[in-house]
Amino acid sequence: RPPRSTLFPYTTLFRSKPSSVLPTNSSPVPTNPLPRPKKAVVRTGAELDKLWYKEVCAETLQYLTLSDCREHHYSRFDFTAFLSLETLTIQQESCTYLNSLIVSNMTSLKSITIGSNSCLIDQAQSIQNIYFTNLPCLSSLEIGDYCFNNHKNVIFRDLPKLVALSIGLLSFQRCQEVTFENLDSIEIIQLRGGCFAASSDRLDQVG
């Protein structure tokens, strides 16, 4: 038997140290930020507003599709905040209570497609302004049948790289003023029957 004075050293050898292992239910802190969205499909004007006010989305979004978006109280669509947008698509029968559409000052936008029976409104509530202006990279603009009727002003201006413009059957009827200006690279203009019927046309410096 060892002396009493030596018992404490022996017993202290078996004392366990506090565990440094994390509990199994704890989640590690992510080291990388969440990826920024590049594509979005919106079905209401409220959803579009959310993207507009989220700077991360507005700055990084490259592909935007509008589907439906037919609320009576939501009639103004402005896309100027989406600086990185490359493709804008409005699907068929969407934005049917449109009052104004602003697609301007978007330096990355390359393609716009608007489906048939979109961007319409009752004649009693005429569409006021449609702007496709200052889009330096836009090369293709396609508008389907029966779009943009009963409005006041439509402006296609400063689209230096636009090569192909297609406007569908009976679109842009009863316009007060339509302006085409500074379309320096245009090669193909396809206008189907009845478009711009009963409208006042003003063509400046096209081609």
Short mmCIF file of C-alpha atoms in Angstrom, two decimals:
data_model
loop_
_atom_site.label_atom_id
_atom_site.label_comp_id
_atom_site.label_asym_id
_atom_site.label_seq_id
_atom_site.Cartn_x
_atom_site.Cartn_y
_atom_site.Cartn_z
CA ARG A 1 0.00 0.00 0.00
CA PRO A 2 1.49 3.39 -0.95
CA PRO A 3 1.88 6.10 1.63
CA ARG A 4 -1.16 8.35 2.27
CA SER A 5 0.66 11.33 0.83
CA THR A 6 0.85 9.68 -2.61
CA LEU A 7 -2.89 8.87 -3.00
CA PHE A 8 -3.85 12.27 -4.44
CA PRO A 9 -1.45 12.15 -7.41
CA TYR A 10 -2.83 8.74 -8.38
CA THR A 11 -6.47 9.83 -8.22
CA THR A 12 -5.98 13.04 -10.14
CA LEU A 13 -4.65 11.09 -13.13
CA PHE A 14 -8.14 9.79 -13.86
CA ARG A 15 -10.06 13.05 -13.78
CA SER A 16 -11.67 13.75 -17.17
CA LYS A 17 -11.25 17.09 -18.88
CA PRO A 18 -14.29 19.09 -20.11
CA SER A 19 -15.40 17.97 -23.56
CA SER A 20 -14.75 20.36 -26.45
CA VAL A 21 -16.96 18.45 -28.92
CA LEU A 22 -20.00 20.37 -30.20
CA PRO A 23 -23.42 18.88 -29.46
CA THR A 24 -24.79 16.75 -32.27
CA ASN A 25 -27.83 18.98 -32.76
CA SER A 26 -25.86 22.17 -33.43
CA SER A 27 -25.61 23.48 -36.99
CA PRO A 28 -22.34 24.82 -38.36
CA VAL A 29 -22.29 28.46 -39.33
CA PRO A 30 -22.24 28.76 -43.15
CA THR A 31 -19.03 30.21 -44.46
CA ASN A 32 -20.32 31.13 -47.95
CA PRO A 33 -23.18 33.59 -48.65
CA LEU A 34 -26.34 32.35 -50.37
CA PRO A 35 -26.14 32.43 -54.19
CA ARG A 36 -27.69 35.46 -55.82
CA PRO A 37 -30.69 34.65 -58.05
CA LYS A 38 -30.29 34.98 -61.81
CA LYS A 39 -33.76 33.86 -62.93
CA ALA A 40 -37.24 34.76 -61.72
CA VAL A 41 -40.85 34.12 -62.73
CA VAL A 42 -43.40 36.52 -61.25
CA ARG A 43 -47.17 36.07 -61.36
CA THR A 44 -48.36 39.22 -59.60
CA GLY A 45 -47.40 42.85 -59.47
CA ALA A 46 -46.65 42.46 -55.76
CA GLU A 47 -44.00 39.85 -56.56
CA LEU A 48 -42.41 42.22 -59.06
CA ASP A 49 -42.34 44.95 -56.42
CA LYS A 50 -40.50 42.63 -54.03
CA LEU A 51 -37.80 42.03 -56.64
CA TRP A 52 -37.60 45.76 -57.33
CA TYR A 53 -36.96 46.65 -53.68
CA LYS A 54 -34.49 43.83 -53.05
CA GLU A 55 -31.28 45.38 -54.36
CA VAL A 56 -29.52 42.01 -54.52
CA CYS A 57 -32.16 40.68 -56.93
CA ALA A 58 -32.39 43.85 -58.97
CA GLU A 59 -28.63 43.96 -59.47
CA THR A 60 -28.06 40.30 -60.36
CA LEU A 61 -31.22 39.11 -62.13
CA GLN A 62 -30.54 38.15 -65.75
CA TYR A 63 -33.77 36.42 -66.85
CA LEU A 64 -37.22 37.69 -65.90
CA THR A 65 -40.57 36.23 -66.94
CA LEU A 66 -43.98 37.75 -66.22
CA SER A 67 -46.89 35.32 -66.16
CA ASP A 68 -50.45 36.48 -65.49
CA CYS A 69 -49.94 39.75 -63.51
CA ARG A 70 -53.54 40.77 -64.12
CA GLU A 71 -54.48 42.66 -60.95
CA HIS A 72 -56.80 45.61 -61.59
CA HIS A 73 -54.87 47.88 -59.22
CA TYR A 74 -51.41 47.11 -60.65
CA SER A 75 -51.01 48.83 -64.00
CA ARG A 76 -47.52 50.34 -64.15
CA PHE A 77 -44.57 48.08 -65.03
CA ASP A 78 -41.15 49.69 -64.75
CA PHE A 79 -38.06 47.52 -65.30
CA THR A 80 -35.33 50.15 -65.10
CA ALA A 81 -34.01 48.85 -61.74
CA PHE A 82 -32.96 45.51 -63.26
CA LEU A 83 -29.59 46.66 -64.54
CA SER A 84 -28.20 43.16 -65.24
CA LEU A 85 -31.29 41.83 -67.02
CA GLU A 86 -30.53 40.17 -70.35
CA THR A 87 -33.88 38.60 -71.27
CA LEU A 88 -37.38 39.92 -70.55
CA THR A 89 -40.40 37.75 -71.35
CA ILE A 90 -44.08 38.60 -70.90
CA GLN A 91 -46.14 35.47 -71.48
CA GLN A 92 -49.46 35.23 -73.31
CA GLU A 93 -52.50 36.90 -71.77
CA SER A 94 -50.45 38.71 -69.14
CA CYS A 95 -50.45 42.29 -67.84
CA THR A 96 -53.97 42.89 -69.15
CA TYR A 97 -54.58 46.00 -67.04
CA LEU A 98 -51.47 47.79 -68.20
CA ASN A 99 -51.37 51.57 -68.02
CA SER A 100 -47.66 52.09 -68.72
CA LEU A 101 -44.67 49.94 -69.62
CA ILE A 102 -41.16 51.32 -69.16
CA VAL A 103 -38.19 49.39 -70.53
CA SER A 104 -35.44 52.00 -70.55
CA ASN A 105 -31.78 52.58 -69.68
CA MET A 106 -30.98 48.88 -69.31
CA THR A 107 -27.47 48.38 -70.62
CA SER A 108 -27.44 44.54 -70.54
CA LEU A 109 -30.84 43.76 -72.06
CA LYS A 110 -30.54 41.73 -75.27
CA SER A 111 -33.97 40.23 -75.92
CA ILE A 112 -37.62 41.14 -75.31
CA THR A 113 -40.51 38.76 -76.07
CA ILE A 114 -44.16 39.65 -75.45
CA GLY A 115 -46.77 36.95 -75.98
CA SER A 116 -50.12 37.32 -77.75
CA ASN A 117 -53.08 38.99 -76.04
CA SER A 118 -50.85 40.73 -73.53
CA CYS A 119 -50.58 44.34 -72.38
CA LEU A 120 -54.20 45.07 -73.23
CA ILE A 121 -56.78 47.20 -71.49
CA ASP A 122 -60.33 48.38 -71.98
CA GLN A 123 -60.58 51.34 -74.36
CA ALA A 124 -62.19 53.42 -71.64
CA GLN A 125 -58.96 53.15 -69.61
CA SER A 126 -56.43 53.76 -72.35
CA ILE A 127 -52.80 52.79 -71.93
CA GLN A 128 -50.75 55.94 -71.58
CA ASN A 129 -47.07 55.31 -72.31
CA ILE A 130 -45.04 52.45 -73.74
CA TYR A 131 -41.27 53.07 -73.74
CA PHE A 132 -38.54 50.95 -75.31
CA THR A 133 -35.70 53.45 -75.08
CA ASN A 134 -31.94 53.60 -74.58
CA LEU A 135 -31.26 49.87 -74.75
CA PRO A 136 -27.74 49.71 -76.22
CA CYS A 137 -27.46 45.89 -76.35
CA LEU A 138 -31.00 44.98 -77.44
CA SER A 139 -30.86 42.90 -80.62
CA SER A 140 -34.30 41.24 -80.75
CA LEU A 141 -37.78 42.58 -79.98
CA GLU A 142 -40.77 40.33 -80.65
CA ILE A 143 -44.36 41.37 -79.90
CA GLY A 144 -47.21 38.89 -80.45
CA ASP A 145 -50.73 39.32 -81.81
CA TYR A 146 -53.33 41.63 -80.21
CA CYS A 147 -50.95 43.56 -77.92
CA PHE A 148 -50.79 47.22 -76.86
CA ASN A 149 -54.11 48.57 -78.05
CA ASN A 150 -55.79 51.87 -77.14
CA HIS A 151 -52.80 53.72 -75.80
CA LYS A 152 -51.42 57.21 -76.10
CA ASN A 153 -47.67 57.07 -76.84
CA VAL A 154 -45.37 54.28 -78.02
CA ILE A 155 -41.68 55.06 -78.39
CA PHE A 156 -38.93 52.87 -79.89
CA ARG A 157 -35.84 55.03 -79.52
CA ASP A 158 -32.06 54.63 -79.23
CA LEU A 159 -31.84 50.91 -79.95
CA PRO A 160 -28.53 50.93 -81.85
CA LYS A 161 -28.06 47.14 -82.01
CA LEU A 162 -31.64 46.11 -82.73
CA VAL A 163 -31.50 43.81 -85.74
CA ALA A 164 -34.97 42.25 -85.80
CA LEU A 165 -38.34 43.79 -84.90
CA SER A 166 -41.51 41.71 -85.14
CA ILE A 167 -45.00 43.04 -84.36
CA GLY A 168 -47.99 40.71 -84.48
CA LEU A 169 -51.47 40.82 -85.94
CA LEU A 170 -53.68 43.76 -84.89
CA SER A 171 -51.20 45.08 -82.33
CA PHE A 172 -50.80 48.79 -81.54
CA GLN A 173 -54.26 49.73 -82.78
CA ARG A 174 -55.67 53.19 -82.13
CA CYS A 175 -52.37 54.74 -80.99
CA GLN A 176 -52.18 58.49 -80.76
CA GLU A 177 -48.46 58.56 -81.57
CA VAL A 178 -45.87 55.94 -82.49
CA THR A 179 -42.20 56.92 -82.78
CA PHE A 180 -39.32 54.91 -84.26
CA GLU A 181 -36.02 56.72 -83.88
CA ASN A 182 -32.32 55.79 -84.02
CA LEU A 183 -32.60 52.13 -84.96
CA ASP A 184 -29.26 52.13 -86.74
CA SER A 185 -28.71 48.37 -87.17
CA ILE A 186 -32.23 47.25 -88.07
CA GLU A 187 -32.28 44.56 -90.78
CA ILE A 188 -35.69 42.88 -90.39
CA ILE A 189 -39.01 44.56 -89.66
CA GLN A 190 -41.98 42.20 -89.68
CA LEU A 191 -45.39 43.85 -89.35
CA ARG A 192 -48.39 41.53 -89.51
CA GLY A 193 -51.80 42.57 -90.79
CA GLY A 194 -53.69 45.32 -89.04
CA CYS A 195 -50.94 46.45 -86.68
CA PHE A 196 -50.92 50.21 -86.12
CA ALA A 197 -54.45 50.42 -87.56
CA ALA A 198 -56.13 53.76 -86.88
CA SER A 199 -52.85 55.06 -85.41
CA SER A 200 -50.72 58.11 -86.11
CA ASP A 201 -47.23 57.01 -87.18
CA ARG A 202 -44.08 59.13 -86.99
CA LEU A 203 -40.86 57.55 -88.26
CA ASP A 204 -37.59 59.37 -87.57
CA GLN A 205 -34.06 58.23 -88.52
CA VAL A 206 -34.93 54.54 -88.88
CA GLY A 207 -32.27 52.28 -90.39
#
